[in-house]
Short mmCIF file of C-alpha atoms in Angstrom, two decimals:
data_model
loop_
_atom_site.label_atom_id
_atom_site.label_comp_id
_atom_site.label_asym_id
_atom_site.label_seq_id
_atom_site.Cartn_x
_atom_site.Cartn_y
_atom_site.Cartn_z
CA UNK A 1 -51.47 -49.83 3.27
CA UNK A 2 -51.57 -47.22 0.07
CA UNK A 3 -50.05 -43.84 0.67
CA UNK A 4 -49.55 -41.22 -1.74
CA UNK A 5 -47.72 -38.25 -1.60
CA UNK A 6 -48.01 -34.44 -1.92
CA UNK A 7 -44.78 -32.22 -2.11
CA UNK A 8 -44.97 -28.13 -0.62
CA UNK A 9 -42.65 -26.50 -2.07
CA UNK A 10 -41.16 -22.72 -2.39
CA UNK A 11 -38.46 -20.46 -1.67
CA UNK A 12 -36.46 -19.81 1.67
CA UNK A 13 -38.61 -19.11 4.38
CA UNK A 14 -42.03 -18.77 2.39
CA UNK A 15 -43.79 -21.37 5.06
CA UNK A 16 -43.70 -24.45 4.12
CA UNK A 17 -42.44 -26.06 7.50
CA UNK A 18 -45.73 -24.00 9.22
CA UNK A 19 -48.11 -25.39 6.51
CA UNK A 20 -47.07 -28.79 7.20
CA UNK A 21 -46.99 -28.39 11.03
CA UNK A 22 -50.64 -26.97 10.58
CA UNK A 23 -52.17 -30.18 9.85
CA UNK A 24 -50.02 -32.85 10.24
CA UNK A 25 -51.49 -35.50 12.64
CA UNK A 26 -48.07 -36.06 13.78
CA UNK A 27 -45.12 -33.57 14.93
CA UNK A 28 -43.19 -32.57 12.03
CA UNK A 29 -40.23 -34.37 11.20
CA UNK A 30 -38.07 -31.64 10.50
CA UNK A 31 -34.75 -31.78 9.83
CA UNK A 32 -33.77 -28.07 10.75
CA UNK A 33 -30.52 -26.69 11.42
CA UNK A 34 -29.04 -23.15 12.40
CA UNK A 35 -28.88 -21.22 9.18
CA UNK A 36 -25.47 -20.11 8.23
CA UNK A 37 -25.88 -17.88 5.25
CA UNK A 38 -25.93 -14.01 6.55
CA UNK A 39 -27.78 -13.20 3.56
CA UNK A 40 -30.45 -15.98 4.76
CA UNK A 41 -30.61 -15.57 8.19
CA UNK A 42 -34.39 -14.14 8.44
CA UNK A 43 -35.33 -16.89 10.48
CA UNK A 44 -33.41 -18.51 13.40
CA UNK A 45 -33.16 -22.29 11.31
CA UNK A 46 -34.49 -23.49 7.85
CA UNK A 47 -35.53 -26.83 6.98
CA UNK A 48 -32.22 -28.62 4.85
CA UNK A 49 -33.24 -32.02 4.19
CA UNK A 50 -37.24 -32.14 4.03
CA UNK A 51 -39.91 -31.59 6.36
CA UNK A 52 -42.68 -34.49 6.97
CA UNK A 53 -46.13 -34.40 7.98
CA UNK A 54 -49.16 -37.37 7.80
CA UNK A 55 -52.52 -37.38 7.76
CA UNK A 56 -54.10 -40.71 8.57
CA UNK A 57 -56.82 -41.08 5.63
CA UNK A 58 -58.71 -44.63 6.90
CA UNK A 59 -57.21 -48.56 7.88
CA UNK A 60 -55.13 -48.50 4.36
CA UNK A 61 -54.50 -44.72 3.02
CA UNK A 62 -52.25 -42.26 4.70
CA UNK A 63 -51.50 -39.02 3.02
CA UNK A 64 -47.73 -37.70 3.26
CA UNK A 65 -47.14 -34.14 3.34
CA UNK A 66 -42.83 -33.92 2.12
CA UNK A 67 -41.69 -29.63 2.08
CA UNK A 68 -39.13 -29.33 0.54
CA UNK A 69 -35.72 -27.67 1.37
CA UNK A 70 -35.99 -24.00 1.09
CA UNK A 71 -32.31 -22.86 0.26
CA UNK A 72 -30.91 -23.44 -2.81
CA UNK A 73 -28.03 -25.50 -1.88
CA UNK A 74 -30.56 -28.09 -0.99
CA UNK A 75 -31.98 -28.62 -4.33
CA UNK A 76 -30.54 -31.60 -5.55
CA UNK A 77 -33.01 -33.20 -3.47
CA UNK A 78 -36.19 -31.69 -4.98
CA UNK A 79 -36.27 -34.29 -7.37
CA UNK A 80 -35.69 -37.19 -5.22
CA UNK A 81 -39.01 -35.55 -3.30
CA UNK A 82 -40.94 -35.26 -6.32
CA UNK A 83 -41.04 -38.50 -7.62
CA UNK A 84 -44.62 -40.07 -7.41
CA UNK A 85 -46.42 -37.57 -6.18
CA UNK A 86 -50.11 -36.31 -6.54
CA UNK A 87 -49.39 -32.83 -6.81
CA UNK A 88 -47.62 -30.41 -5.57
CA UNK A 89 -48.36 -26.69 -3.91
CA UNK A 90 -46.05 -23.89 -4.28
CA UNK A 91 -45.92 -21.71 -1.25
CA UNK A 92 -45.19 -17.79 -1.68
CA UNK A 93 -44.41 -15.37 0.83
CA UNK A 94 -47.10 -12.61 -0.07
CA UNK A 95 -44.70 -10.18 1.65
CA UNK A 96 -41.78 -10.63 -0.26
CA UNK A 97 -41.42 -9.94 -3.58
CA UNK A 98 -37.74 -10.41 -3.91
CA UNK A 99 -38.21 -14.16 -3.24
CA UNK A 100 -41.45 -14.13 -6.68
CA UNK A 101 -38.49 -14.81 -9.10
CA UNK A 102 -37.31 -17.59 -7.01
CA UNK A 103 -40.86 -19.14 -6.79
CA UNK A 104 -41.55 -19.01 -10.15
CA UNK A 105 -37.91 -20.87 -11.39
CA UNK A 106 -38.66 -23.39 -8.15
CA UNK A 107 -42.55 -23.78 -9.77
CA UNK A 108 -41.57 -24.50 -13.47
CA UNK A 109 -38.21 -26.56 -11.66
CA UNK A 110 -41.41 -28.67 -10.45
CA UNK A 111 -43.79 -28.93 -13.70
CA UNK A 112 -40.70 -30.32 -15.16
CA UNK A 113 -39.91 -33.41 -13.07
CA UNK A 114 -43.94 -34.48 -13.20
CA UNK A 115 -46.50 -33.04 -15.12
CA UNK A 116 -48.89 -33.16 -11.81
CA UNK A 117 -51.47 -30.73 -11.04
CA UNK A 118 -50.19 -27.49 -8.37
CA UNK A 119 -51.25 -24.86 -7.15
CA UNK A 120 -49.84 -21.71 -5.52
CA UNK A 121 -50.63 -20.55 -1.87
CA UNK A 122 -49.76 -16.41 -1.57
CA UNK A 123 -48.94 -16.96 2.12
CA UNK A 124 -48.67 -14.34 4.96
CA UNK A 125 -51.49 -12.83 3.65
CA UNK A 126 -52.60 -12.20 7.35
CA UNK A 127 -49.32 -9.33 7.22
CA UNK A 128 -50.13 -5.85 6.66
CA UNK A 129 -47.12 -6.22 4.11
CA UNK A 130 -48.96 -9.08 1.73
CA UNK A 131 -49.37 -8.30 -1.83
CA UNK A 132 -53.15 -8.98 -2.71
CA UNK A 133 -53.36 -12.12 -4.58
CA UNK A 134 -54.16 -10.86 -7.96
CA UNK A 135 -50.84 -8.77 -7.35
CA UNK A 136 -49.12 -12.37 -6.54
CA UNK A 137 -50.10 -14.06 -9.70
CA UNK A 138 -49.85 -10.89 -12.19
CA UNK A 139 -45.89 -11.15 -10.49
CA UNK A 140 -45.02 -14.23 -10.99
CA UNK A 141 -46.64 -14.07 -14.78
CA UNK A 142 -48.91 -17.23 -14.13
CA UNK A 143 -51.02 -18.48 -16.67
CA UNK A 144 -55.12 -17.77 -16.02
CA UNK A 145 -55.75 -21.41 -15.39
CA UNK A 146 -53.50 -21.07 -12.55
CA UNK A 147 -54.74 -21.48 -8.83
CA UNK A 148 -53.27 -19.32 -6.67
CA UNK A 149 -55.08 -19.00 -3.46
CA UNK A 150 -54.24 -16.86 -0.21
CA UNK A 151 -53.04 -19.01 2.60
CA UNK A 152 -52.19 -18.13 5.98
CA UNK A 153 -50.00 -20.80 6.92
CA UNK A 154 -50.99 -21.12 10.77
CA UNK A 155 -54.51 -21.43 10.17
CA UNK A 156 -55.78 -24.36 10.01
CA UNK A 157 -58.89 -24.26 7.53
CA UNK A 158 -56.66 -21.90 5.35
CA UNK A 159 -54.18 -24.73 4.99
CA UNK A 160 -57.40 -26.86 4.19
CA UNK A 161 -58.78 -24.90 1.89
CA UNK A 162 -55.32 -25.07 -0.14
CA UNK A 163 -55.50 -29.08 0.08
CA UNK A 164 -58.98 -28.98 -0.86
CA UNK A 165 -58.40 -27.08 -3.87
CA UNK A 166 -55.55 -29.14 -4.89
CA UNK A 167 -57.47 -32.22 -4.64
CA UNK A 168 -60.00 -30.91 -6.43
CA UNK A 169 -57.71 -29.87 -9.29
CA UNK A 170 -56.03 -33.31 -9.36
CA UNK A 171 -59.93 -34.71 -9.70
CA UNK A 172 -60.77 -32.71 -12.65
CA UNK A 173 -57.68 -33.58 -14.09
CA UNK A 174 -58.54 -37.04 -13.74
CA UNK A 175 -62.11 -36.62 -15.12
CA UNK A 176 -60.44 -34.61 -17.95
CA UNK A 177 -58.33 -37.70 -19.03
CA UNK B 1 -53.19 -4.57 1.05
CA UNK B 2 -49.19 -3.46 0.33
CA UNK B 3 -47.98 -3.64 -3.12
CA UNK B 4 -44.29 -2.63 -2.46
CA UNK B 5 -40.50 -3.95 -2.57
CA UNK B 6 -37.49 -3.35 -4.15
CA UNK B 7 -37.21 -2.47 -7.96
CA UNK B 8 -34.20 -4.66 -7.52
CA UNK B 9 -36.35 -7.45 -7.10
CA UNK B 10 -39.45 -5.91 -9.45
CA UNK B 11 -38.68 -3.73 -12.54
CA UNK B 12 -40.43 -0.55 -13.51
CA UNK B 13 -41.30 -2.69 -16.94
CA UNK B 14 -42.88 -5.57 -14.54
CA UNK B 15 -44.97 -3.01 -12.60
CA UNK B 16 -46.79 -1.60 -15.37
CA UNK B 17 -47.69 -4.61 -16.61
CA UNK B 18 -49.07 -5.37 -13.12
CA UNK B 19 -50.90 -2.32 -13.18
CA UNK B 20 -52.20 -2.26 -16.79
CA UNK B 21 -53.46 -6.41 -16.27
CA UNK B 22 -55.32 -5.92 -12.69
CA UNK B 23 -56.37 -2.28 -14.30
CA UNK B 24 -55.52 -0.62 -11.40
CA UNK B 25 -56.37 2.60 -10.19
CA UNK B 26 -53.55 4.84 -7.78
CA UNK B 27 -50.40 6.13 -7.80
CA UNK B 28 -47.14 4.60 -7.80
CA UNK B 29 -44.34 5.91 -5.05
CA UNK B 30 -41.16 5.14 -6.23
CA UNK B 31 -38.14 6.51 -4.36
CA UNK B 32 -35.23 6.14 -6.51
CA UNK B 33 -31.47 7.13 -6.50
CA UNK B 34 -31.62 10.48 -6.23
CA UNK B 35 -35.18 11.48 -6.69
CA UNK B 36 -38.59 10.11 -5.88
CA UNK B 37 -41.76 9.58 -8.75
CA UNK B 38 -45.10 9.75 -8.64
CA UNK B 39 -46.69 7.73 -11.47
CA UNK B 40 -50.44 7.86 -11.23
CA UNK B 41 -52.75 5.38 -13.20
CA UNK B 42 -56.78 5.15 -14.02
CA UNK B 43 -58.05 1.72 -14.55
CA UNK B 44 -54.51 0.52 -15.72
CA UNK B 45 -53.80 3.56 -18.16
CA UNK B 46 -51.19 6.00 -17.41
CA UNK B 47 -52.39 9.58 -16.08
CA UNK B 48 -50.35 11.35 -14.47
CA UNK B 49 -46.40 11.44 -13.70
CA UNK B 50 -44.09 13.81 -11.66
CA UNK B 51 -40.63 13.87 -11.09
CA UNK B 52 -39.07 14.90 -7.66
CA UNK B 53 -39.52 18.40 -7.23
CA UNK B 54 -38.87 19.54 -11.13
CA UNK B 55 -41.46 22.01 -12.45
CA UNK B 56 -43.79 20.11 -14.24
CA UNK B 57 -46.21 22.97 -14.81
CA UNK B 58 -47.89 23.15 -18.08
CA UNK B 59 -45.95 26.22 -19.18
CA UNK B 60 -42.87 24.49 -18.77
CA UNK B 61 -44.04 21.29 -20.63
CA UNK B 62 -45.11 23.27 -23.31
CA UNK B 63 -41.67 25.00 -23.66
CA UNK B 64 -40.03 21.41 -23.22
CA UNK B 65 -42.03 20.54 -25.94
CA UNK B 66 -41.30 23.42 -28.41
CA UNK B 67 -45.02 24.79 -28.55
CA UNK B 68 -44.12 27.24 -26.71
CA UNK B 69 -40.80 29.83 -27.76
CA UNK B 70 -39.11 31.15 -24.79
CA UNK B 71 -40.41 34.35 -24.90
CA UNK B 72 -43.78 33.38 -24.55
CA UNK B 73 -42.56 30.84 -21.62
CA UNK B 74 -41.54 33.74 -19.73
CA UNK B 75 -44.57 36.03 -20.48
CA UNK B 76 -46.93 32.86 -19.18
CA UNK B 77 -44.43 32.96 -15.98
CA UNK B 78 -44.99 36.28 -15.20
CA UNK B 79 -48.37 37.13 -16.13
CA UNK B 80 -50.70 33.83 -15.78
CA UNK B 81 -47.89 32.74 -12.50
CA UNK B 82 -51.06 32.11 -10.30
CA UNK B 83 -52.93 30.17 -12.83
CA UNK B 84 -54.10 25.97 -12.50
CA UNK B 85 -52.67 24.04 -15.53
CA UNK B 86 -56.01 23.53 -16.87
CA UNK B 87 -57.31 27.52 -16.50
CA UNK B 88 -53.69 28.26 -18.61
CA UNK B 89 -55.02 25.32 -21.31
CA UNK B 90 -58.01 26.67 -21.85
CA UNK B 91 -56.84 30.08 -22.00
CA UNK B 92 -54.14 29.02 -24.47
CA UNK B 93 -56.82 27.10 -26.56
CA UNK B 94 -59.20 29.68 -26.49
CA UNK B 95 -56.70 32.44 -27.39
CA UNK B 96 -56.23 30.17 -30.49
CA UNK B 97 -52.12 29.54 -29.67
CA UNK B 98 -52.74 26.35 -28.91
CA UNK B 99 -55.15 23.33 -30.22
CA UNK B 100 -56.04 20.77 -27.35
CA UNK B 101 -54.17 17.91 -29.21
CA UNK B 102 -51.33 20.38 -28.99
CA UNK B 103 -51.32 20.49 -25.25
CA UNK B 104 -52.78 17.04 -24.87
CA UNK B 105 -49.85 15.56 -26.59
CA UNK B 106 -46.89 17.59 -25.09
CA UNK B 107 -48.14 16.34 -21.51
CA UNK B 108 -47.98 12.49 -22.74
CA UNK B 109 -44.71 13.44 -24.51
CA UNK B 110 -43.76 14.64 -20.86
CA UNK B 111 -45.01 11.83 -19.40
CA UNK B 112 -43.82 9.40 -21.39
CA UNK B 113 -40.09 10.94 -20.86
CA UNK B 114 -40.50 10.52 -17.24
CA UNK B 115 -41.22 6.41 -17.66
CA UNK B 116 -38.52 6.41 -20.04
CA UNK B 117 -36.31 7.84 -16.87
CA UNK B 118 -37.47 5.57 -14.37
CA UNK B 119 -36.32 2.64 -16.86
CA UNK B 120 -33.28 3.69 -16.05
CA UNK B 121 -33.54 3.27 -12.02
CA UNK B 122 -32.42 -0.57 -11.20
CA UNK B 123 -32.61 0.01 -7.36
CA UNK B 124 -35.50 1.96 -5.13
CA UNK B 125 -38.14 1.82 -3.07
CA UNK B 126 -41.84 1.33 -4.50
CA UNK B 127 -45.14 1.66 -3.26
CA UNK B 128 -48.59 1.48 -4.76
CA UNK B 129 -50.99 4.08 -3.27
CA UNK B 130 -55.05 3.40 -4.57
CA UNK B 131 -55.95 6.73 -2.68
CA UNK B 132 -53.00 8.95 -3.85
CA UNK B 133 -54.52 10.99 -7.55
CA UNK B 134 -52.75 14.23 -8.56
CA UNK B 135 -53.44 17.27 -7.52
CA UNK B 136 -57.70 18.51 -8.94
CA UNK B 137 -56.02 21.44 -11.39
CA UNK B 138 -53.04 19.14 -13.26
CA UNK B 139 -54.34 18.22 -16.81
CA UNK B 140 -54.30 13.90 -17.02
CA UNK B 141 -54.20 11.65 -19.85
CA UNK B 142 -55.50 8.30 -20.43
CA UNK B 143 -52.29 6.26 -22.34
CA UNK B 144 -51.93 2.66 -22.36
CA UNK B 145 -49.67 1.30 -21.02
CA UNK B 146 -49.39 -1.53 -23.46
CA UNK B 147 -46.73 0.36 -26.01
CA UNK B 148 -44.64 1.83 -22.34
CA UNK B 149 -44.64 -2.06 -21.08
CA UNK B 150 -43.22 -3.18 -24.87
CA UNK B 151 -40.49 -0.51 -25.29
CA UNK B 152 -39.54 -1.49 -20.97
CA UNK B 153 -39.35 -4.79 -22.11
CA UNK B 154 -36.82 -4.17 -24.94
CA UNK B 155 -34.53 -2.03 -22.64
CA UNK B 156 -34.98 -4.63 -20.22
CA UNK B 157 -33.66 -7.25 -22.81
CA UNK B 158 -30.95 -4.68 -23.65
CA UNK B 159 -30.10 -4.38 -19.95
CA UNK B 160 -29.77 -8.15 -19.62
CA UNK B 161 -27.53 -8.44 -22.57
CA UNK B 162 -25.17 -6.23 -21.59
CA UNK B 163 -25.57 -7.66 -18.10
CA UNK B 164 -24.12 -10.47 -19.92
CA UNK B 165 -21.30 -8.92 -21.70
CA UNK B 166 -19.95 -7.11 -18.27
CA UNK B 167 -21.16 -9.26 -15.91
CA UNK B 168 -19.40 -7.47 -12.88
CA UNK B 169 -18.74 -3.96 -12.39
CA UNK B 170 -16.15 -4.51 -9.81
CA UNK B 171 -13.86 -5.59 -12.69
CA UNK B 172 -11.74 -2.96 -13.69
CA UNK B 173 -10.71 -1.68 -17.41
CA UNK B 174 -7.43 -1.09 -19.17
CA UNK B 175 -6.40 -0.05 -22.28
CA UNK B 176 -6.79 -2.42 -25.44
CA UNK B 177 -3.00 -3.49 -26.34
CA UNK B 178 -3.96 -3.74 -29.98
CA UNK B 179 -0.92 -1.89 -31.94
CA UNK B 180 -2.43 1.08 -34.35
CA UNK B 181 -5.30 1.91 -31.63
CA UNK B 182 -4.92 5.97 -30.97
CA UNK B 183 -7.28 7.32 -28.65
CA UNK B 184 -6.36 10.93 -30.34
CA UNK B 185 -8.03 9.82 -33.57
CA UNK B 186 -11.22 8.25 -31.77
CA UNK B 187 -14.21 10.05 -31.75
CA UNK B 188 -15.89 9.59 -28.73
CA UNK B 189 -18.88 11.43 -26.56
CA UNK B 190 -18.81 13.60 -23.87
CA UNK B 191 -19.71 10.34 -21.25
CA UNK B 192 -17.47 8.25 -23.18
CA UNK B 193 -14.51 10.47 -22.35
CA UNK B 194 -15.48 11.30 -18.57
CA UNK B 195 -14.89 7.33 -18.72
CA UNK B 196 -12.18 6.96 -20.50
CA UNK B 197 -10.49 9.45 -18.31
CA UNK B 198 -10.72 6.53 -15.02
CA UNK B 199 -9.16 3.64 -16.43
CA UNK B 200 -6.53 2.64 -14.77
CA UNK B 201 -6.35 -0.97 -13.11
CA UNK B 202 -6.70 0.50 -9.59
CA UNK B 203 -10.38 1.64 -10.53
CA UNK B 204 -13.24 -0.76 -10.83
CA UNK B 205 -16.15 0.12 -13.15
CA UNK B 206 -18.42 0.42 -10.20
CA UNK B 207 -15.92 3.13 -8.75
CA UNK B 208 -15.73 4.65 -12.08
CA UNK B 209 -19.63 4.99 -12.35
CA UNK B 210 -19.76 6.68 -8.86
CA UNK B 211 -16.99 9.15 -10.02
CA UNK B 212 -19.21 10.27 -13.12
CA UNK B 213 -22.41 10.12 -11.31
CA UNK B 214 -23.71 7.28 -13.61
CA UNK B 215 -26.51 4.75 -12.87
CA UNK B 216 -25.59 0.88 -13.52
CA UNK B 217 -26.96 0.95 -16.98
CA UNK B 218 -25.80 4.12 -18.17
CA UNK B 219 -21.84 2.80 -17.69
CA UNK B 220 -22.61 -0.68 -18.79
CA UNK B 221 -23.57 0.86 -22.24
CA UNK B 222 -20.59 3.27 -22.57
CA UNK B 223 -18.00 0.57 -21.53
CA UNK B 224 -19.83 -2.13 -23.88
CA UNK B 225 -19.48 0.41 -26.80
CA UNK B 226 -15.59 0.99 -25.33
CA UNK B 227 -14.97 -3.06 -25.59
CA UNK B 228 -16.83 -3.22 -29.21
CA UNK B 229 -14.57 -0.49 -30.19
CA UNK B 230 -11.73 -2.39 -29.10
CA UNK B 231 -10.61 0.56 -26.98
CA UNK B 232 -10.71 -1.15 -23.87
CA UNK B 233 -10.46 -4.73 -22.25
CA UNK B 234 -11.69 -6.22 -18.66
CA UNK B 235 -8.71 -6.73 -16.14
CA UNK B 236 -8.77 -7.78 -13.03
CA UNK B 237 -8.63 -5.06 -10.54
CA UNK B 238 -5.00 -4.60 -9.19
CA UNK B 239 -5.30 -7.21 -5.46
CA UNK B 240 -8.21 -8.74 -6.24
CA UNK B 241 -8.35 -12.73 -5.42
CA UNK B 242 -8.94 -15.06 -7.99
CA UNK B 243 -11.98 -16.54 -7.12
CA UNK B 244 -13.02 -20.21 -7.87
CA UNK B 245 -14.75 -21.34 -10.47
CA UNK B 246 -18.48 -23.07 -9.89
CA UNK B 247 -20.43 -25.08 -11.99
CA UNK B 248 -24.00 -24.65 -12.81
CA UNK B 249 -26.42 -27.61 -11.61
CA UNK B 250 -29.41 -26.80 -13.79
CA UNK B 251 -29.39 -29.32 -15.78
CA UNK B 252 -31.99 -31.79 -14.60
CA UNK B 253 -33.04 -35.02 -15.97
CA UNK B 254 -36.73 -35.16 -17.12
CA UNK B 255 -40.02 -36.45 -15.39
CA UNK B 256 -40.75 -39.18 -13.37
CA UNK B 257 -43.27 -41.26 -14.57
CA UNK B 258 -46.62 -41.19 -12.16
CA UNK B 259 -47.57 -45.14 -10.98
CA UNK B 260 -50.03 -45.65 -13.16
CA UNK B 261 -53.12 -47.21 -11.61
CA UNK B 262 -56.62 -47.57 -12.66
CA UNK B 263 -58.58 -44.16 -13.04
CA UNK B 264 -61.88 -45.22 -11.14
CA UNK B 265 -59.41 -46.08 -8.25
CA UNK B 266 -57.43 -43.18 -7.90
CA UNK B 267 -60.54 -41.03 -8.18
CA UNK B 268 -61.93 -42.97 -5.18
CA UNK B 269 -58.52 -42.27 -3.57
CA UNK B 270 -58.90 -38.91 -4.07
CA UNK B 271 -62.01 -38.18 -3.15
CA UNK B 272 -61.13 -40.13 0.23
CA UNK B 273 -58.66 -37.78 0.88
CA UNK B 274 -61.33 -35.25 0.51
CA UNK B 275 -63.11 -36.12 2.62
CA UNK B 276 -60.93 -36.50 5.17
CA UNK B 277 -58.87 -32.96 5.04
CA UNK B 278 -62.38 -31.50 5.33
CA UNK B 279 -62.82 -33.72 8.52
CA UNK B 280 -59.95 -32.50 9.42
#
């Protein structure tokens, strides 16, 4: 049995957990707890060691879906996740743009450990709140070649379409080499 | 869809680069400290800006601007009161006071002053507004934004440095104990001494700053010029805990090397897993 791995990454809260959930064929494992931090508590819990999701490919490939921790205390363990994978998609929450500097430290954090193909996901983007995309990437000062595409985490075939055009990436980048 | 936040989370400086690379069209809301802005844009070039509620009628830019002598200012007030900005231009030019680069340029200048202001503003509300132009009779210029953007940047960089060199403003100040140093024989500025005049251990710099009615960047600069004069020195405010010290985790060893496998075969594994999250 082969399996290969794709990390989802981001800052506190941006969606990962939800992304993961969205397609997994199996419930989550998610190792959530009650959040502490004042400063953090947005949500009711936040994913501290990693969430993980499968997708059954056939008999002998299964695709694991690791997200990564989302606060910061957690990231000594963003390199243990990153090692071997495919790529890796950095999740942004489109409606808040005091978490953009975090994403982009927690995105070049990522190009560092592997040079893998990414790609961003501007999530939310169902919330009256969401910065337009363009708005997204002119934010977090990505380069042109950059995919960032507009996710809305709970959606199904918006979660595929953000595979999709992640695997697509890593199969140009293969076909470039 | 909502371009807004926190200008403690997005600069002024990052904005109009925003605005100048998706060459946007709109106005910009930004509700700052003690006044709100209106910064309006064509197809990523500056317009239009307004202060709060200051006049920013052409008369009064001109007379800002010293094309206009004070006399004159109030003879425009009283007689052409009820004019649009743009009848009173065209009168001017006409008349032959005034060339239309003159007025032109004195309504950038103006402009320009008010982005210099809002460089200033470290906290505040923003919003982008595509459907919000100024008002039909104000006179507009097209400026890029390029030049604004470069000289945000550098205050920006300026900003961070001395972010650097007074890291917290609820340290307070005292006086330098160098022997020799004699405050009488300094020559200092009118801000300089309205700080001066607060240091005292009890007072942090943040409390200082409210005192004088200064914005976070305005004392940073007077009480980095105090410490390079040697006038002054960081202390501990007087009950203040000494707080641990943490150590950085940034540093990170390097890349893990990807399995390497043969190409054909991890392009078949791809496009397996293709095929199967469209399935999906």
């Amino acid at each position: 049995m082969q399996t290969v791995k794709m990390v989802i990454t981001g800052p506190f809260s941006s969606g990962k957990t939800e992304f993961i959930r969205t397609v997994s064929e199996i419930d989550v494992v998610a190792t959530e707890r009650k959040i502490s931090s004042e400063v953090e508590k947005i949500k009711e819990s936040t994913t501290v060691a990693m969430d993980f999701g499968r997708i059954t490919v056939d008999d002998d490939l299964v695709l694991f879906l690791f997200g990564t921790p989302g606060q910061k205390r957690f990231d000594f363990m963003w390199e243990i996740l990153s090692e071997g994978m495919l790529g890796f998609i950095v999740m942004v929450d489109s409606t808040r743009p005091e978490t953009f500097r975090e994403a982009r430290t927690i995105l070049e954090t990522f190009k560092a450990y592997a040079p893998t193909p990414y790609i961003v996901a501007a999530n939310k983007q169902d919330s009256p709140d969401a910065w337009e995309v363009e708005d997204v990437k002119h934010a977090l000062r990505l380069d042109p070649e950059v995919k960032i595409m507009p996710c809305v985490a709970r959606n199904k075939e918006s979660v595929k379409t953000v595979l999709l055009e992640l695997l697509y990436g890593i199969l140009a980048e293969m076909e470039k080499n | 869809m909502a371009l807004k936040g926190n200008l403690r989370d997005f600069t002024i400086t990052q904005l109009l680069n925003l605005v100048n690379l998706a060459r946007k069209t709109g106005s910009l809301i930004i509700e700052g400290p003690t006044d709100v802005a209106q910064v309006t844009f064509r197809d990523g070039k500056l317009a239009f800006a307004r202060l709060g509620q200051t006049d920013s009628s052409l008369a009064t830019i001109l007379h800002l601007n010293q094309k206009i002598t004070a006399g004159q200012y109030r003879v425009i007030k009283e007689r052409a009161g009820k004019m649009t900005d743009k009848e009173l231009g065209l009168l001017l030019i006409n008349a032959g006071y005034l060339s239309q680069e003159d007025i032109l340029g004195s309504v950038q200048q103006y402009f320009i002053a008010i982005i210099r202001q809002l460089y200033t503003w470290v906290d505040g509300f923003f919003r982008f507004q595509p459907d919000l132009m100024p008002p039909e009779d104000k006179i507009t210029v097209r400026l890029d934004l390029e030049n604004l953007i470069i000289e945000g940047s550098r205050q920006m960089k300026e900003q961070e440095q001395l972010q650097e060199e007074i890291p917290s403003l609820d340290m307070a100040l005292k006086f330098s104990e160098r022997p020799g140093t004699n405050l009488r024989n300094v020559s200092l500025s009118v801000e300089e001494w309205r700080v001066v005049s607060y240091i005292n251990p009890k007072n942090t710099i943040r409390q200082i700053a409210k005192a004088n009615k200064m914005n976070d960047l305005a004392i940073r600069r007077v009480v980095f010029s105090l410490l390079q004069a040697g006038l002054v020195q960081l202390a501990r405010p007087e009950g203040m805990p000494v707080a641990p010290v943490t150590s950085s985790s940034s540093s990170r060893p390097g890349a893990a090397p990807l399995p390497v496998t043969n190409k054909e075969e991890q392009k078949s594994l791809v496009n397996r897993l293709i095929s199967r999250i469209r399935s999906l």
